[in-house]
Amino acid sequence: MGNVPSGSQDLRVVGEIQVDEDGFFALVNASTYEGFVDEDWSLPQLLEHFAAARRLASAFVVFVGPEADGTAVNVRLGHPKRVPDDGASARIDVTDGVLFVPSFTDLTMAAQFADSAVVEHPERTTQVHVPGGTYEILAWRTGESLHVSLERVGEQPLAVPTDQWDGTIAWFSA
């Protein structure tokens, strides 16, 4: 079981949630995320692809920084009472009751090879189980920790407007 606050009955984590070795954290709906970009993709292309997936509510990718490799990610259901000003938010659709936490390597393999899924081995990929629906994801960093909250939403505005960051992905690196 991952880092889940007690009392989060509707949230179940299979595996440990950590910032990956490249400094990225991602939540992906494997049923709706289209991973392929180009056999010879560039980093700007890949970042724009992640931004497009965010707009389609199929993936949420943030860069925490290479120094954050292995840092535990604290995931909770429900947003904190005080929403941080410097967080990043987006919507994500949960269609099968699960979001996956792929590594940057998984994301880049899917980006390069049209026949490669972002989640090749679901049983070996960290999973966050929540009831189906549309959720707002809010991510913020405090000190050395990355925090992520998921809250089921209707059509209300996002807690942190997405236009505050550069149109690609959120960068928390110092």
C-alpha positions as CSV (number, residue, x, y, z in Angstrom):
1,M,0.0,0.0,0.0
2,G,1.3,3.5,-0.9
3,N,1.3,6.7,1.0
4,V,-2.4,7.3,1.6
5,P,-3.8,9.1,4.6
6,S,-6.1,7.1,6.8
7,G,-9.8,7.6,6.2
8,S,-9.4,7.7,2.4
9,Q,-11.7,4.8,2.0
10,D,-12.4,5.4,-1.7
11,L,-8.7,5.7,-2.6
12,R,-6.6,2.5,-2.8
13,V,-3.0,2.5,-4.0
14,V,-1.3,-0.6,-5.4
15,G,2.5,-0.1,-5.3
16,E,4.6,2.8,-3.9
17,I,4.1,6.2,-5.4
18,Q,7.3,8.0,-5.9
19,V,8.9,10.6,-8.2
20,D,10.6,8.6,-10.8
21,E,14.4,8.5,-11.5
22,D,14.1,11.2,-14.1
23,G,12.3,13.6,-11.7
24,F,8.8,13.2,-13.2
25,F,5.4,12.2,-11.7
26,A,2.5,11.3,-13.9
27,L,-1.1,10.0,-13.5
28,V,-2.5,8.5,-16.6
29,N,-5.9,7.1,-17.7
30,A,-4.5,4.2,-19.7
31,S,-7.9,3.7,-21.5
32,T,-7.9,7.2,-23.0
33,Y,-4.2,8.3,-23.2
34,E,-2.7,8.1,-26.7
35,G,1.1,7.9,-26.1
36,F,2.6,7.9,-29.6
37,V,4.2,11.2,-30.7
38,D,6.9,10.3,-33.3
39,E,9.6,7.8,-33.8
40,D,12.1,10.6,-33.5
41,W,10.3,12.9,-31.0
42,S,12.0,15.9,-29.4
43,L,11.5,17.1,-25.8
44,P,9.4,20.1,-26.9
45,Q,7.1,17.8,-28.9
46,L,6.8,15.4,-25.9
47,L,6.0,18.3,-23.5
48,E,3.3,19.6,-25.9
49,H,1.9,16.1,-26.1
50,F,1.7,15.9,-22.3
51,A,-0.1,19.3,-22.3
52,A,-2.6,18.1,-25.0
53,A,-3.3,15.0,-22.9
54,R,-3.9,17.2,-19.9
55,R,-6.4,19.3,-21.9
56,L,-8.1,16.1,-22.9
57,A,-8.2,14.9,-19.2
58,S,-6.3,11.7,-20.0
59,A,-2.9,12.5,-18.3
60,F,-1.3,14.7,-15.7
61,V,2.5,15.1,-15.9
62,V,4.7,17.3,-13.7
63,F,8.4,17.7,-13.4
64,V,9.6,17.7,-9.8
65,G,13.4,17.8,-10.6
66,P,16.1,15.2,-10.8
67,E,17.0,15.8,-7.1
68,A,13.5,14.5,-6.2
69,D,14.3,10.9,-7.5
70,G,12.6,8.5,-5.2
71,T,10.7,11.1,-3.2
72,A,7.5,9.7,-1.8
73,V,4.4,11.3,-3.3
74,N,1.6,11.8,-0.8
75,V,-1.7,11.2,-2.4
76,R,-5.1,12.0,-0.8
77,L,-8.7,12.1,-1.8
78,G,-10.1,15.6,-1.3
79,H,-8.4,18.9,-1.5
80,P,-6.9,20.6,1.5
81,K,-8.9,23.5,3.1
82,R,-6.2,26.0,2.0
83,V,-5.2,25.5,-1.7
84,P,-1.6,26.4,-2.3
85,D,-1.0,29.3,-4.7
86,D,1.9,27.7,-6.5
87,G,0.3,24.4,-7.3
88,A,-0.7,22.9,-10.6
89,S,-4.1,21.5,-11.4
90,A,-5.9,19.8,-14.2
91,R,-8.9,17.5,-14.7
92,I,-8.6,13.8,-15.4
93,D,-11.2,11.3,-16.3
94,V,-11.3,8.0,-14.5
95,T,-13.1,5.5,-16.8
96,D,-12.0,2.1,-15.4
97,G,-11.7,3.0,-11.7
98,V,-7.9,3.2,-11.9
99,L,-5.2,5.7,-12.8
100,F,-1.7,4.5,-13.5
101,V,1.6,6.1,-12.3
102,P,4.0,5.3,-15.3
103,S,7.6,6.3,-15.3
104,F,9.1,8.9,-17.7
105,T,10.7,5.9,-19.4
106,D,7.2,4.3,-19.9
107,L,6.0,7.6,-21.3
108,T,8.9,8.0,-23.7
109,M,8.7,4.4,-25.0
110,A,5.0,4.9,-25.8
111,A,5.9,8.3,-27.4
112,Q,8.5,6.6,-29.7
113,F,6.8,3.4,-30.7
114,A,3.2,3.3,-32.0
115,D,2.7,-0.3,-30.9
116,S,3.8,0.4,-27.3
117,A,1.2,1.2,-24.6
118,V,2.1,3.6,-21.8
119,V,1.1,0.8,-19.4
120,E,2.5,-2.4,-20.9
121,H,2.3,-4.4,-17.7
122,P,-0.5,-3.2,-15.5
123,E,0.4,-5.6,-12.7
124,R,3.8,-4.1,-12.4
125,T,2.7,-0.4,-12.7
126,T,1.7,1.6,-9.6
127,Q,-2.1,2.1,-9.6
128,V,-4.4,4.6,-7.8
129,H,-7.9,3.1,-7.6
130,V,-10.8,5.6,-7.2
131,P,-14.4,5.5,-8.3
132,G,-15.0,6.4,-12.0
133,G,-15.8,10.0,-12.8
134,T,-14.0,13.3,-13.5
135,Y,-11.5,14.5,-10.9
136,E,-9.6,17.6,-10.3
137,I,-5.9,16.9,-9.6
138,L,-4.0,19.4,-7.5
139,A,-0.3,19.0,-7.1
140,W,2.0,21.1,-4.9
141,R,5.4,20.9,-3.4
142,T,6.4,21.7,0.2
143,G,10.0,21.4,1.0
144,E,11.1,18.0,-0.2
145,S,7.6,16.6,-0.5
146,L,5.2,16.4,-3.5
147,H,1.5,16.3,-2.5
148,V,-1.3,15.3,-4.9
149,S,-5.0,15.5,-4.1
150,L,-7.9,14.2,-6.2
151,E,-11.4,15.6,-5.8
152,R,-14.4,14.5,-7.8
153,V,-15.8,17.5,-9.7
154,G,-18.6,18.7,-11.9
155,E,-18.1,21.7,-14.1
156,Q,-16.8,24.2,-11.5
157,P,-13.6,26.1,-12.2
158,L,-10.3,24.5,-11.3
159,A,-8.8,25.4,-7.9
160,V,-5.6,26.7,-9.5
161,P,-6.1,28.0,-13.0
162,T,-4.1,26.0,-15.6
163,D,-3.2,29.2,-17.5
164,Q,-0.7,30.1,-14.7
165,W,1.9,27.7,-16.1
166,D,3.6,27.7,-19.4
167,G,1.3,25.6,-21.5
168,T,3.4,22.4,-21.4
169,I,3.7,20.8,-17.9
170,A,4.2,22.1,-14.4
171,W,7.8,22.4,-13.3
172,F,8.4,22.4,-9.6
173,S,12.2,22.2,-9.9
174,A,14.2,24.9,-8.1
